[in-house]
Structures are given as structure tokens and as C-alpha cells.
Coordinates of C-alpha atoms in Angstrom, one line a residue:
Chain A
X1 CA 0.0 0.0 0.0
X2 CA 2.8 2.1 1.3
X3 CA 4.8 1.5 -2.2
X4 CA 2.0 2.5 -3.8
X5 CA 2.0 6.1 -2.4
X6 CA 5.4 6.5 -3.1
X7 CA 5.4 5.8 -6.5
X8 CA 2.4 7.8 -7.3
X9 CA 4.7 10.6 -5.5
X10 CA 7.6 9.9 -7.3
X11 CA 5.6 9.9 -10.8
X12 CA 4.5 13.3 -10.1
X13 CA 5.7 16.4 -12.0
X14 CA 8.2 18.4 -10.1
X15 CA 6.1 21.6 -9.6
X16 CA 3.3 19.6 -7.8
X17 CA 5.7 17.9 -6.0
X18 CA 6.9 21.3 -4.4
X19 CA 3.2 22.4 -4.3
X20 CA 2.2 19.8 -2.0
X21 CA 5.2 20.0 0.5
X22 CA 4.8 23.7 0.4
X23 CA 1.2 23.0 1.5
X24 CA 2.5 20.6 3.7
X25 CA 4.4 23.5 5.3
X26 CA 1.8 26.3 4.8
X27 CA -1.6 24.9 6.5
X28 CA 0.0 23.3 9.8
X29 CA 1.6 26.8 9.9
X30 CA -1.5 28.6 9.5
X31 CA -3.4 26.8 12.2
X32 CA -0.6 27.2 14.7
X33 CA -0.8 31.1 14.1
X34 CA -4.2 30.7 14.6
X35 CA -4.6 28.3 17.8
X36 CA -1.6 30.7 18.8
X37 CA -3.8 33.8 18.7
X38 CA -5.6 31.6 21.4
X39 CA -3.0 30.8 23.7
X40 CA -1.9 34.7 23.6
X41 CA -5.2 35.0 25.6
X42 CA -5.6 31.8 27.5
X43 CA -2.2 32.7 28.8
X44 CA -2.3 35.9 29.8
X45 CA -5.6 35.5 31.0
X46 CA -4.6 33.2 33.1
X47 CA -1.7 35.5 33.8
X48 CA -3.9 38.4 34.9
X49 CA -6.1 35.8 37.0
X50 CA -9.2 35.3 34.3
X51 CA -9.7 32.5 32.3
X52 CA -10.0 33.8 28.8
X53 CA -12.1 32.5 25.8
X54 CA -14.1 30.0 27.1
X55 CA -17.7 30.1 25.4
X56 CA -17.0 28.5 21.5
X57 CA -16.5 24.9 21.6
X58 CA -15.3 23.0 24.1
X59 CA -13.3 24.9 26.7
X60 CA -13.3 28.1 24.1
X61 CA -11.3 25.2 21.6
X62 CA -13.2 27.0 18.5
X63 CA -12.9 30.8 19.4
X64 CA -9.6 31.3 16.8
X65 CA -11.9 29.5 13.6
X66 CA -14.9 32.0 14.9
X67 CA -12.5 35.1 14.9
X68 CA -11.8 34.0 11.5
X69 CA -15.3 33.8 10.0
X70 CA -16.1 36.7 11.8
X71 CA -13.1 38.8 10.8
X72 CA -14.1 36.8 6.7
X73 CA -17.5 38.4 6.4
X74 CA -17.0 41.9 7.3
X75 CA -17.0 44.5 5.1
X76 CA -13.6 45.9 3.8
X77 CA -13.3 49.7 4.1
X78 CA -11.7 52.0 1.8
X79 CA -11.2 55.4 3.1
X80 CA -12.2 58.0 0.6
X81 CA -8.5 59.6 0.0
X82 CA -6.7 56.4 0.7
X83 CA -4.7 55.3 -1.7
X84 CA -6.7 52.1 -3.0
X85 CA -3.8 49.5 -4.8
X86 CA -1.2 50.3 -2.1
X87 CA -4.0 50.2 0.2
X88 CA -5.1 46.6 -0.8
X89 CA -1.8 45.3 -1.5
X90 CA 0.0 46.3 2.1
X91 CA -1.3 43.7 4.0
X92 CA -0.1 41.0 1.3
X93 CA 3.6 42.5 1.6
X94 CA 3.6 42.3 5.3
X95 CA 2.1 38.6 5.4
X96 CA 4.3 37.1 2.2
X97 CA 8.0 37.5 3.3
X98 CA 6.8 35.8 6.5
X99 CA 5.7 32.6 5.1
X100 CA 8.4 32.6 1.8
X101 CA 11.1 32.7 5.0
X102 CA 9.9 29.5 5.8
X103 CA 10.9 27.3 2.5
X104 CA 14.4 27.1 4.0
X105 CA 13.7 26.5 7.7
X106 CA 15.0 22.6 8.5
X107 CA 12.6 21.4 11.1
X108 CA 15.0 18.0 11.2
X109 CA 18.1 17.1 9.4
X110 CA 16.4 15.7 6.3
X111 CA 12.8 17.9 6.8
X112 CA 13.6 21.1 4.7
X113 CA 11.7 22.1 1.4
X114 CA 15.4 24.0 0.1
X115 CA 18.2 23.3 1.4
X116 CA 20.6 26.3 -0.4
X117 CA 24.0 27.2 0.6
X118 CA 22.9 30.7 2.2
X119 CA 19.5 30.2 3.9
X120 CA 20.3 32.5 6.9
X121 CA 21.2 35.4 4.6
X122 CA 17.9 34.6 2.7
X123 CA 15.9 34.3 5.7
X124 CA 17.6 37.5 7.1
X125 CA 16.8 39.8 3.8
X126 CA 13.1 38.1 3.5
X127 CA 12.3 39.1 7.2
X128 CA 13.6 42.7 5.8
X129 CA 10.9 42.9 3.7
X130 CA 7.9 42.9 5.8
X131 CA 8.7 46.3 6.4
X132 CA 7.1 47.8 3.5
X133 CA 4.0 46.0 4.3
X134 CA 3.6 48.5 7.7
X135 CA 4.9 51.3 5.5
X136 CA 2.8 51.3 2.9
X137 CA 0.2 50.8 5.0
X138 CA 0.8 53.8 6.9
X139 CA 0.6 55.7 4.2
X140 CA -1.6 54.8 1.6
X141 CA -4.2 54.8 4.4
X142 CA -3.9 58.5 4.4
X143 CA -4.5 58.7 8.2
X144 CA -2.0 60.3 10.6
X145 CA -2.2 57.6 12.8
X146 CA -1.3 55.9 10.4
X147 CA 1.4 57.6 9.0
X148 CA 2.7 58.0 12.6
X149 CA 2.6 54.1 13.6
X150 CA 4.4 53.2 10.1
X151 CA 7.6 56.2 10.5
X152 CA 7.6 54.7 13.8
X153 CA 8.0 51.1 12.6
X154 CA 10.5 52.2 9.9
X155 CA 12.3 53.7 12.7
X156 CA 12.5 50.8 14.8
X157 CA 12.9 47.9 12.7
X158 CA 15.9 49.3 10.3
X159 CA 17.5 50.2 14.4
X160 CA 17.0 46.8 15.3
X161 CA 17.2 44.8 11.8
X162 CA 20.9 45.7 12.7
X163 CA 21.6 45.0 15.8
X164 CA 19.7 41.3 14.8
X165 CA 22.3 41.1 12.2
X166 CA 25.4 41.3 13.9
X167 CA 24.0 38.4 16.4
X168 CA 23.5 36.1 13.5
X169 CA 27.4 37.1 12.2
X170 CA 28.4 35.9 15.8
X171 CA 26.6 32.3 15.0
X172 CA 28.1 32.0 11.7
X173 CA 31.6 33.0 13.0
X174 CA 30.7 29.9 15.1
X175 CA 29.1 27.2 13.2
X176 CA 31.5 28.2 10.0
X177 CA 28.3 28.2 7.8
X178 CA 25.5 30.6 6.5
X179 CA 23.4 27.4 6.0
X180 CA 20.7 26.6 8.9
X181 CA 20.9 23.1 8.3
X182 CA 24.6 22.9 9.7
X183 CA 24.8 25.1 12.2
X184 CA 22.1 23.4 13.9
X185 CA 24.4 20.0 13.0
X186 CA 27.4 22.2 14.7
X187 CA 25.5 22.4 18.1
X188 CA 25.0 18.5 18.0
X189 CA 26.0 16.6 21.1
X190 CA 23.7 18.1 24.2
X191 CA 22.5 21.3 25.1
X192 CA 26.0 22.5 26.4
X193 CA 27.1 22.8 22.5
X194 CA 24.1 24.9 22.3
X195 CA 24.9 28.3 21.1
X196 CA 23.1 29.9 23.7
X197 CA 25.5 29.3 26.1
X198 CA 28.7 30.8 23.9
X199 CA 27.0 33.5 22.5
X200 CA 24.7 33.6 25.9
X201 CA 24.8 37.8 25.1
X202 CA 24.1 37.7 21.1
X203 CA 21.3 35.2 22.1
X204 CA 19.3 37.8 24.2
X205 CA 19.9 40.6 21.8
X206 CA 18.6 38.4 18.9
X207 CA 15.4 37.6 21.3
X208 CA 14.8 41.3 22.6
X209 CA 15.0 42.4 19.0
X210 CA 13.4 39.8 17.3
X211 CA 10.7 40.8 19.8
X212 CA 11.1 44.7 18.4
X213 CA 11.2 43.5 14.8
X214 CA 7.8 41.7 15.1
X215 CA 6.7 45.5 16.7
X216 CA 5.5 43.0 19.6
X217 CA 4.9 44.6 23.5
X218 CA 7.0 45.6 25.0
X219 CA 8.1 47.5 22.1
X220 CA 4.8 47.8 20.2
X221 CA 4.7 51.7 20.1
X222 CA 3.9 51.2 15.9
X223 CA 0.4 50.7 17.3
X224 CA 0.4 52.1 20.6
X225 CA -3.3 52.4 21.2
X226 CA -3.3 54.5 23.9
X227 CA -1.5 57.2 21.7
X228 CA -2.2 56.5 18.0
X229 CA -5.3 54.3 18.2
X230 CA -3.8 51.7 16.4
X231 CA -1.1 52.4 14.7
X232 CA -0.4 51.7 11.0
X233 CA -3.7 49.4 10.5
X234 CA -6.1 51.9 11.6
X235 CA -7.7 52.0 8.7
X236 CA -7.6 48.7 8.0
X237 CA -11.4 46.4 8.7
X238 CA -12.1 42.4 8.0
X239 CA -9.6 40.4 5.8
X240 CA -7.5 43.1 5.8
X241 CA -6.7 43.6 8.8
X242 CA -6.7 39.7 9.6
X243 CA -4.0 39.6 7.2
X244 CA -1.7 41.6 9.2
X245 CA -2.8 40.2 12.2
X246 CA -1.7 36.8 10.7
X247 CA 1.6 38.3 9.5
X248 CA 2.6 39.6 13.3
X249 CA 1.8 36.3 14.4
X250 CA 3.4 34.2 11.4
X251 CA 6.4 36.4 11.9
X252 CA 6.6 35.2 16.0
X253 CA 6.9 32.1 15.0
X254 CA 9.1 32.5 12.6
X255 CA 11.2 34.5 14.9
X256 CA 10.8 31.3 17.5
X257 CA 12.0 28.8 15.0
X258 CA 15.0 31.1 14.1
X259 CA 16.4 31.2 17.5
X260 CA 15.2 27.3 18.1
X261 CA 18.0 26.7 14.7
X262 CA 20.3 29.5 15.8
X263 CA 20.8 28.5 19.8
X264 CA 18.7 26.2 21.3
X265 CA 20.2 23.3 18.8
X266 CA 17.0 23.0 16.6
X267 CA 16.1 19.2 16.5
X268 CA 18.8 18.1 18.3
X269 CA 18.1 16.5 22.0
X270 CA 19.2 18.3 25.1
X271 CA 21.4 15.1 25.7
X272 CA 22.7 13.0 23.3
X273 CA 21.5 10.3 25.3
X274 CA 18.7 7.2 25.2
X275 CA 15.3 7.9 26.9
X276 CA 16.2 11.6 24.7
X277 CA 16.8 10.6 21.5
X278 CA 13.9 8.4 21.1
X279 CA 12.2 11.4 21.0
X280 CA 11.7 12.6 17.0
X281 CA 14.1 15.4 16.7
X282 CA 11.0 17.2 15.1
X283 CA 9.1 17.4 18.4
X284 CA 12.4 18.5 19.6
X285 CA 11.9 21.4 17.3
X286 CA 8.2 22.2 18.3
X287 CA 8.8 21.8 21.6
X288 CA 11.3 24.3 21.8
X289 CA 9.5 26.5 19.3
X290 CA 6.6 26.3 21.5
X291 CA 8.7 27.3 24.8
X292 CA 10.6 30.4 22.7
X293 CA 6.8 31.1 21.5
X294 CA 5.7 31.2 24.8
X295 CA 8.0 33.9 25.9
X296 CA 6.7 36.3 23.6
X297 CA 3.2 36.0 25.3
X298 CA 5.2 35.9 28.8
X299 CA 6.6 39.4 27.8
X300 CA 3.3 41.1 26.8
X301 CA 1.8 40.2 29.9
X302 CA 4.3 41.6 32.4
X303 CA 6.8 44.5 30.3
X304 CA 5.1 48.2 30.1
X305 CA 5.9 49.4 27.1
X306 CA 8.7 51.1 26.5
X307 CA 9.2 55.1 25.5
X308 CA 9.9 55.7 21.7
X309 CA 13.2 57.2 22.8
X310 CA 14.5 54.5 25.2
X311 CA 13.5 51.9 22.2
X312 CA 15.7 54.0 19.9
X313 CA 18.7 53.9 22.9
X314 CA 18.6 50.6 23.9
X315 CA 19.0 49.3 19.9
X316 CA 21.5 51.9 18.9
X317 CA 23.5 52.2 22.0
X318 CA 23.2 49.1 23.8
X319 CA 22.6 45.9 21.3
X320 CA 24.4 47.1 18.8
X321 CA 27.6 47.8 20.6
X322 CA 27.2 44.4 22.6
X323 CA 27.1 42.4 19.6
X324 CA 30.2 44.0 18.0
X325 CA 32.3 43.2 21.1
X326 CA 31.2 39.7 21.3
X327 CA 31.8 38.9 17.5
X328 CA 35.4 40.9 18.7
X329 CA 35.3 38.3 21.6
X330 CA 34.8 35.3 19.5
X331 CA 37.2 36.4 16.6
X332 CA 40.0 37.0 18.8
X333 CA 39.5 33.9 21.0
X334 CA 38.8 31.5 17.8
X335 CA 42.3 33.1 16.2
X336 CA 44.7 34.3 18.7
X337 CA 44.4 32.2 21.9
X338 CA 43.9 28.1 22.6
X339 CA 40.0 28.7 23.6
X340 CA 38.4 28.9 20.3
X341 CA 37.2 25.6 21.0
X342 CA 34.8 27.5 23.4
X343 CA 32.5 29.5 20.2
X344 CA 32.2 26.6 18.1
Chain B
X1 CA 13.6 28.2 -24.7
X2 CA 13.8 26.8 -21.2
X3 CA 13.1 27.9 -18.2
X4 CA 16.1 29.7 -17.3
X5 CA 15.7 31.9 -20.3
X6 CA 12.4 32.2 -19.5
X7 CA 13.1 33.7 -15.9
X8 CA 15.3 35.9 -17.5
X9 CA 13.3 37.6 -20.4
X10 CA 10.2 37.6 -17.3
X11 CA 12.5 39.7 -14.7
X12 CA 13.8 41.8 -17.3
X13 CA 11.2 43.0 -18.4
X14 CA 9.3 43.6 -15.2
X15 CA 13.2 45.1 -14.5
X16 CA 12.6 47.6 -17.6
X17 CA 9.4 48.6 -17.3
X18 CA 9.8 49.0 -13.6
X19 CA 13.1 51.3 -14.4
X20 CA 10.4 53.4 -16.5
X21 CA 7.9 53.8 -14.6
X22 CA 10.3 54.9 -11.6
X23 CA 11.1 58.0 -13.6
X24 CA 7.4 58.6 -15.0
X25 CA 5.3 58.1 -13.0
X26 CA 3.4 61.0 -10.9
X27 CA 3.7 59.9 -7.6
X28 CA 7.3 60.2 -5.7
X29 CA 6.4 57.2 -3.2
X30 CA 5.4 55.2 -5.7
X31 CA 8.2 55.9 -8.0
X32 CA 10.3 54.6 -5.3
X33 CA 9.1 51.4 -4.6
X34 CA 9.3 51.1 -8.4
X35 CA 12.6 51.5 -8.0
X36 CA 12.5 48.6 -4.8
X37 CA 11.1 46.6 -7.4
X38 CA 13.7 47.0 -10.1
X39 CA 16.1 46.3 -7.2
X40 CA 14.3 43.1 -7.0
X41 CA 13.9 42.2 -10.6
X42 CA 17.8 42.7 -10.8
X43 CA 18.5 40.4 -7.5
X44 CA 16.1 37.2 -9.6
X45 CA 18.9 37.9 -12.5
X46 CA 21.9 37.7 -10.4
X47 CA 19.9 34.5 -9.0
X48 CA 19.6 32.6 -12.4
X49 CA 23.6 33.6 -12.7
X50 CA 24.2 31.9 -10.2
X51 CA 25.5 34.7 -7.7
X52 CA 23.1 33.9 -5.0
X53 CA 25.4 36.1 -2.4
X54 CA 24.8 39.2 -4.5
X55 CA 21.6 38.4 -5.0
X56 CA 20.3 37.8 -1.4
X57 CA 22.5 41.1 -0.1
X58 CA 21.5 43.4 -2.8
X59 CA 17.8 42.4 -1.4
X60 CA 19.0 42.8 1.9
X61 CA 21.0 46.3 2.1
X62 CA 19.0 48.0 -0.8
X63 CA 15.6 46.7 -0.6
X64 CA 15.7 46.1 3.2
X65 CA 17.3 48.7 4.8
X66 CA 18.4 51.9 2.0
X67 CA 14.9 52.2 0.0
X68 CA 13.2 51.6 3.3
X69 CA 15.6 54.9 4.8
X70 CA 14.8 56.2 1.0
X71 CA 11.1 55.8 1.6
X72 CA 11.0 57.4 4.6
X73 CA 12.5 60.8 4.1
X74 CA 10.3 60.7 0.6
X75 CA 7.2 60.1 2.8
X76 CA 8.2 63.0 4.8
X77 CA 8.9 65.3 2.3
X78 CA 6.1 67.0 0.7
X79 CA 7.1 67.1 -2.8
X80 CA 5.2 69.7 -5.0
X81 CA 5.2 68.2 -8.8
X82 CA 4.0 71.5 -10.3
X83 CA 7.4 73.3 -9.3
X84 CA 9.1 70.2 -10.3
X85 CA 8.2 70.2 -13.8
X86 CA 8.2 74.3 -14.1
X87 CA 11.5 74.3 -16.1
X88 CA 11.4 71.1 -18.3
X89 CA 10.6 72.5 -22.1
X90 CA 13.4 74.8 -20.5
X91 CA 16.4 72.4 -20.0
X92 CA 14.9 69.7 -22.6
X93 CA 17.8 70.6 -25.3
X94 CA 20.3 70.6 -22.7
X95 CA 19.3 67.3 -21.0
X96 CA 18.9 65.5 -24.8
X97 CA 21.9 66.6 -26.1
X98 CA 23.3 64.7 -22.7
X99 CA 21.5 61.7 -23.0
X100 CA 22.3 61.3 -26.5
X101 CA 26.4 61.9 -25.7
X102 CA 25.7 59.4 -23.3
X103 CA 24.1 56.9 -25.1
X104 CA 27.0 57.5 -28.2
X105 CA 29.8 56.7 -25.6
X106 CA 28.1 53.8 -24.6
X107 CA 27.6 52.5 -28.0
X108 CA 31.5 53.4 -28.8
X109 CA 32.0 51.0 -25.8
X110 CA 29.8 48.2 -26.5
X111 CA 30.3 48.0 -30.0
X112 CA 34.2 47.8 -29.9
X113 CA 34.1 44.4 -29.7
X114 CA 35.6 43.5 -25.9
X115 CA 32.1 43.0 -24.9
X116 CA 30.4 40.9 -27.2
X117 CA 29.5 37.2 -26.8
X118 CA 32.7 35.7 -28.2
X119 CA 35.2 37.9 -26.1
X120 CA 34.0 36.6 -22.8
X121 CA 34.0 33.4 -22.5
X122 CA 31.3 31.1 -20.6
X123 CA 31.5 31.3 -17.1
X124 CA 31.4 27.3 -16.1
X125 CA 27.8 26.0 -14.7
X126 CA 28.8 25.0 -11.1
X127 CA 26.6 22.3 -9.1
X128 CA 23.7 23.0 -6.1
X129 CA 26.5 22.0 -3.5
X130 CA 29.3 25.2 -4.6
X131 CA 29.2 27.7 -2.3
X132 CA 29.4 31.3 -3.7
X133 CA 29.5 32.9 -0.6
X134 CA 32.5 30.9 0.6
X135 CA 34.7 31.7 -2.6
X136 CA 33.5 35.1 -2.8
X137 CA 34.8 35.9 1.5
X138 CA 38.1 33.8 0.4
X139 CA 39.0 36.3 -2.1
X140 CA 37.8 39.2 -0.5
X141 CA 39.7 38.5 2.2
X142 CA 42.8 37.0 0.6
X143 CA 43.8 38.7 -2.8
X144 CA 41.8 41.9 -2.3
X145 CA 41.9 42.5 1.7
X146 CA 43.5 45.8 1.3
X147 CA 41.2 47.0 -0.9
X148 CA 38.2 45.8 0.9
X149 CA 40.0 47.4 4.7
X150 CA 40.6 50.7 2.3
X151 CA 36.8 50.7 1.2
X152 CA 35.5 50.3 4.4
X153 CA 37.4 53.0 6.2
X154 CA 36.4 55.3 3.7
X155 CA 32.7 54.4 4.1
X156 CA 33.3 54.5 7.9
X157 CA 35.1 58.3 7.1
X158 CA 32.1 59.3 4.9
X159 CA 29.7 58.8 7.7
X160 CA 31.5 60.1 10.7
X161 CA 32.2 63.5 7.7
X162 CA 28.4 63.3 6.4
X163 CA 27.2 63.3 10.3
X164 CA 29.7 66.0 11.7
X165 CA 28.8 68.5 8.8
X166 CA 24.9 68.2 9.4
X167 CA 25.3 67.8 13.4
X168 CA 24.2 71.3 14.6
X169 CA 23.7 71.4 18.2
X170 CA 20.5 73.6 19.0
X171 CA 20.3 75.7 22.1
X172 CA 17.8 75.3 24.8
X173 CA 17.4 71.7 23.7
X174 CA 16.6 69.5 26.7
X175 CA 18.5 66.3 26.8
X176 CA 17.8 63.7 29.2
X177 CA 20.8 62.1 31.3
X178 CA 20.2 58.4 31.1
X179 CA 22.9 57.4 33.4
X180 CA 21.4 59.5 36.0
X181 CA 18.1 58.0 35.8
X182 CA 19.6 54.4 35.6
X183 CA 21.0 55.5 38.6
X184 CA 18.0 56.5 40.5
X185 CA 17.0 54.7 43.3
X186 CA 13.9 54.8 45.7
X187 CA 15.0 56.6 48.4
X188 CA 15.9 59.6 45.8
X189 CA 12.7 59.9 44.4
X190 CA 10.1 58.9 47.3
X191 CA 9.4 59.7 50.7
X192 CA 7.2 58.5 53.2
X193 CA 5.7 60.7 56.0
X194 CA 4.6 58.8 58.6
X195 CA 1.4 60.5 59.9
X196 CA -1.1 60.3 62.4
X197 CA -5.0 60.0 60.7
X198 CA -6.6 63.1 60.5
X199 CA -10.5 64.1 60.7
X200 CA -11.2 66.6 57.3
X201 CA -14.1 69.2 58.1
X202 CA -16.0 67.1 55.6
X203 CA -16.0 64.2 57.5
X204 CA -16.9 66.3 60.9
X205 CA -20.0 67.6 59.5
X206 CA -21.5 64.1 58.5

């Protein structure tokens, strides 16, 4: 029966072949953004002492598929002035760069739709590009709440886009390789080859400003309701604005699975040991996702958020300036002295 | 025609008309990202010539971080059209008579026979498992290191120049002291009066 399926498989041209396992990547990913819309408020709920979404479904199981009908048949409104294609086509920048990112994520060692030679540059420019979504949304909504919320999230992701950088330089100056598939094979042997632990600093600046990047609390001052109502999707009603909502989300997760590969040894066991590698290594990977994931809920329900102008300090003056001494630290240690055994 | 020339022809064009448009079109915002789509266009080419490293940073430094600086200041500005397009029948002979010296010297150039298809040879097909990037840093860092040292210093010069000629520092700005308010601690800031409850006049009356 089994043969069967394979053959079938194999006999199939090579574009639906890539369809399907792009499907295969795309659906699961869009029901975790959705159940993880849920667990944002079953968590913090419980976090704040209430209980959350409990009415739809069984123990409020259904609430994220409601949200989505709901947020499906309501009307789309175009402001009068906006400016309509730019308008329309803003939320499809923001949301596409997150899911193309994740062609090359390896989720084990032979799980990966492409495995090219540079997938952390390409994940690293793709991620760049979801900027232009919140941009252009600011301003083709011709709102200047909108227009505020996007020169604020230009602001703040090109400040921390750099500082994310420069941590991902100190992992490659470790693993020896721009290709996510073997650095995660470079932290093989137990958590204490994890990268977290060598490059313990680069590893919280790459979570605090992954955390920035996705414009997430505590540095969510693009939509800062309590100054500019909602920031750069204001204007935005229905679809529209679920499409953005799903790109924020999407964009966690893809931040999650990025420092999963990058320091927490992606699919690899925490000990190289039996009762841990029965385990797949791909629950490995979701497991860790799911606790990285978890933190960015954790941080919304206990940071205030910050000032515009101590966001703008802490990613110019502190991260950046951390993460070039600790590439120093790792470049002079792998070349001049006996411990370069320590970074990699 | 396969499917390499087929991604080719496709991104060039989009590439050319997008290069049109950038300079025709009305609107100043949307003539950039125009211009963040010929960026793109051109990074798909380098990607069929195999120069994925080019490819991917182009995308990264132009499209992700200097059209996105770009965008921003043109957002900011407002850009009057009308003024813009007060002197063209005005400079039109001037600006032809450049274009078309320009477009001569770039035929005297192309035409002389160093850059047609027989005077470069084929640059070899390499396999999915070459790394570009790892060639590329090898000789960048090997046979060209002094040039590459030299043309970052002068990028890093450019910056410190371009920021010290525009720095102006404004009076009566007020700046806050960070390290002072890192420093702050409770008993600085709060203090607490221990006090005997009092009765208001409000309170007597009830």
C-alpha cells in the first residue's frame, strides 16, 4: 500500500511535488498562528487571573476559527483619499515575506523544502521585507495615525534589523556556515554545545530584538493604542486587517524557529543520550519553538511598554555595541588564543 | 527556450518597465518602490547567474534597509510636482543633447568588440552544493583584503564626515541624562511621611 503512495509521488511532475510539500508546510503553519492567537489570551488570561475564551467549543477550543469567519464576512473599508492599490496590496507585503522565509527553515536534518548554501542570509533579507507591508500601509491609508505608527516602525525595525544582524554574524563566525541546516548539526552533542551558552549575550539581543522587529509589547509603540489608536492598520477592517494580524503572528513564530536553529540546537536533543533521542528530533523542534513562543506572550503580559526614545537607545546604543564586542570576543579567541574551542 | 531563459526575459522585463515607470510616473512614493522593485527584478537575475550572495544582499542592504531609509524621508517630504516640472521644455535641449552623448559613448563602448559574446568566455555552470558565498569571503579576504579594509574606512570616514557637517547642536534643547536616571534609586525619588490620621471638616459635619 505504502509502495504504492510513493510511486504515485515519485511519478508526479516536479512543480506539484513542491506544491504539495509547500502545502504541507503552509496549512500546519497557519493553524498554529491561529490556535496561537488563542494561547496569547488563554495565557495571559490566566496571567492576569481570568480565564480567557471559554464560550466557543469545548473549553473556548473553537474561538480562533470564529474570529476568522467573523473577521471573513466583514466588510472591507476604503477610506475615501486612501490610496486604493497600495492600500489593498500592504497587507499581502507584510504577510508574504513571512511565510516565503519559511521554505528554508529545516525542522529536522532531512525535513527542509530548500536546502541552499545561504539560507540565513535569505531568511535575514526576506524578514527585511515585511517592512514595506507596515509602511505602505501607513501611508496609503492617508490617516496620521497611520502615518505615525508606520515612520515609527520604519524607525524601529531598520534600528533593530541591525543589531539582529550582527547576532546572527556571531553564530556564523561559530558554526562556520551561512546554511541553517549545519549550524544546527554544529551544536549536536547536548544542550551544552548549544549556542546559547557561547554566544549567551548575542542570544538575548537576537530575542529582545526579534521581539522589536515583530513590533510586539513591550516594544509595540507602531500601534500604541493609547497614543495612536492603532497604529499603521487603523484604517484597515475584515480580511485586511486579519491579514496583518496573521503576519505579526506568522512572523513570531518564525522569529521562534529562528532562534530554536540558531541557539537552542533545533532538533537536536538536550542530551545526546537514550530515553532523549527516542524522541523525534521534530518534536524536539516544536517543543522548543513552543517554549521560545511562549515567551513572547510571557513578555506582553508583564513589560510596560517602553518610551519611543529609550527603544531608539537601547538598539542603537546598547545591542548594537554588545554584539560588536562579542563577534570581537569570539574572533580574537577562535584566532589568537587556545580557547576557540569555546565558540564553536 | 527553457526555463532559465524564460526567468530571465520575465524579470527583465518587469526590470525595464519598472526602471520606466520609476522615472514617469506621478507619484514620488510610488516611484520609489518602483525603483524597490527593479532592485528586486535585478537580485532574480543575479539569481539565475548563479550569484546567489549578490543576489540575497542586494535584497538585503538595498531593498531592506536603504529604500526603506529612501522611503522614509520621501514620505516625509512634501514634494510639490508642479514646481518640479516648471523648467522642463526649458532644460529639454540641454538634457537630450546629454543623454544622446551618453548613449553615443556607450555604444563606442559596446560596439568595440571587448564585450560581445565571443570575447567573454562562458562562465562554467557549477553544481547545487558550490558555495558562492565561501569563494567570494576567500578572495575578498585574501587577494583583495587591502582594498576591501581601504573601502570600508572610507565608508566609515564618509559617515563620521556626512554626520559631523549636518550635526548642529541647538540651544535650549533639553537632553535627558540616562545614566542619572539608571542610577536613580527609591529613596531619591520617594518619601514616606509617617502621619497620624486626621479628621477633614468634611468628615466632621457628617
Amino acid at each position: 500500500m505504502l509502495e504504492v503512495f510513493v510511486e504515485i509521488w515519485h511519478s508526479l511532475p516536479l512543480v506539484l511535488q513542491v506544491g504539495f510539500k509547500i502545502a504541507a508546510i503552509l496549512f500546519p503553519l497557519l493553524a498554529m498562528v491561529a490556535y496561537y492567537t488563542f494561547a496569547e489570551r488563554k495565557v495571559i488570561g490566566y496571567m492576569q487571573l481570568r480565564v480567557g475564551p471559554n464560550r466557543v467549543g469545548p473549553r473556548g477550543w473553537l474561538q480562533p476559527i470564529a474570529d476568522a469567519v467573523k473577521l471573513m464576512f466583514k466588510e472591507i473599508i476604503i477610506p475615501t483619499n486612501a490610496e486604493r492599490q497600495l492600500f489593498l496590496i500592504a497587507p499581502v507585503l507584510a504577510l508574504a515575506p513571512a511565510l516565503a522565509a519559511w521554505a528554508v527553515i529545516p525542522f529536522t536534518d532531512t525535513l527542509v523544502l530548500a536546502d541552499i548554501d545561504a539560507s540565513l542570509l535569505f531568511v535575514l533579507a526576506l524578514t527585511s521585507l515585511g517592512v514595506y507591508g507596515v509602511i505602505i500601509a501607513g501611508w496609503a491609508s492617508n490617516s496620521k495615525y497611520a502615518f505615525l505608527g508606520a515612520m515609527r516602525s520604519a524607525a524601529q525595525i531598520v534600528a533593530y534589523e541591525i543589531a539582529m544582524g550582527f547576532a546572527l554574524v556571531g553564530v556564523l563566525m561559530a558554526a562556520g556556515s551561512l546554511n541553517l541546516r549545519e549550524i544546527v548539526l554544529a551544536q549536536a552533542g547536548g544542550f551544552f554545545q548549544w549556542y546559547f551558552i557561547p554566544l549567551f549575550p548575542l542570544f538575548v539581543v537576537y530575542l529582545v530584538s526579534g521581539v522589536a522587529e515583530t513590533n510586539r509589547a513591550p516594544f509595540d509603540v507602531a500601534e500604541g493604542e493609547s497614543e495612536i489608536v492603532a497604529g499603521f492598520h487603523v484604517e484597515y477592517s475584515g480580511m485586511a486587517f486579519a491579514v496583518f494580524f496573521l503576519a505579526e503572528y506568522a512572523n513570531m513564530i518564525l522569529i521562534s524557529a529562528l532562534t530554536v536553529i540558531m541557539f537552542l540546537g533545533g532538533w537536536q536533543p538536550p542530551l545526546d543520550m537514550a530515553p532523549f533521542t527516542w524522541v523525534p528530533g521534530i518534536v524536539w523542534f516544536f517543543g522548543k519553538l513552543a517554549l521560545v513562543a511562549f515567551l513572547f506572550l510571557w513578555f506582553r503580559a508583564t513589560f510596560p511598554r517602553y518610551r519611543y526614545d529609550q527603544i531608539m537607545r537601547l538598539g542603537w546604543k546598547v545591542f548594537i555595541p554588545v554584539t560588536l564586542v562579542w563577534i570581537g570576543v569570539i574572533g580574537a579567541a577562535k584566532f589568537f588564543t587556545p580557547f576557540g574551542f569555546l565558540f564553536s | 527556450m527553457n526555463f532559465l531563459q524564460f526567468s530571465f526575459y520575465l524579470f527583465s522585463v518587469i526590470l525595464i518597465v519598472a526602471a520606466s515607470l520609476v522615472v514617469t510616473v506621478r507619484n514620488p512614493v510610488k516611484a520609489v518602490l518602483y525603483l524597490v522593485l527593479v532592485f528586486f527584478s535585478a537580485a532574480c537575475i543575479w539569481l539565475t547567474l548563479e550569484a546567489e550572495f549578490l543576489a540575497i544582499v542586494l535584497v538585503l542592504v538595498y531593498v531592506g534597509a536603504v529604500m526603506v531609509l529612501f522611503l522614509f524621508v520621501v514620505m516625509m517630504l512634501d514634494i510639490d510636482v508642479a514646481r518640479l516640472r516648471e523648467g522642463f521644455t526649458q532644460y529639454l535641449p540641454a538634457g537630450l543633447v546629454i543623454a544622446g552623448v551618453m548613449v553615443a559613448e556607450l555604444a563606442v563602448v559596446m560596439l568595440s568588440g571587448r564585450f560581445s559574446l565571443d570575447a567573454i568566455p562562458r562562465p562554467v555552470g557549477r553544481g547545487a552544493d558550490y558555495s558562492n558565498t565561501r569563494e567570494l569571503g576567500l578572495v575578498l579576504y585574501t587577494d583583495y583584503v587591502y582594498a576591501f579594509e581601504i573601502a570600508a574606512l572610507i565608508l566609515l570616514v564618509a559617515i563620521i564626515a556626512a554626520i559631523s557637517l549636518t550635526f548642529r547642536r541647538r540651544g535650549g534643547t533639553k537632553v535627558q541624562v540616562i545614566a542619572e536616571q539608571l542610577r536613580v534609586t527609591k529613596a531619591d525619588r520617594l518619601r514616606i511621611v509617617k502621619m497620624s490620621s486626621e479628621i477633614t471638616d468634611g468628615e466632621k459635619s457628617q
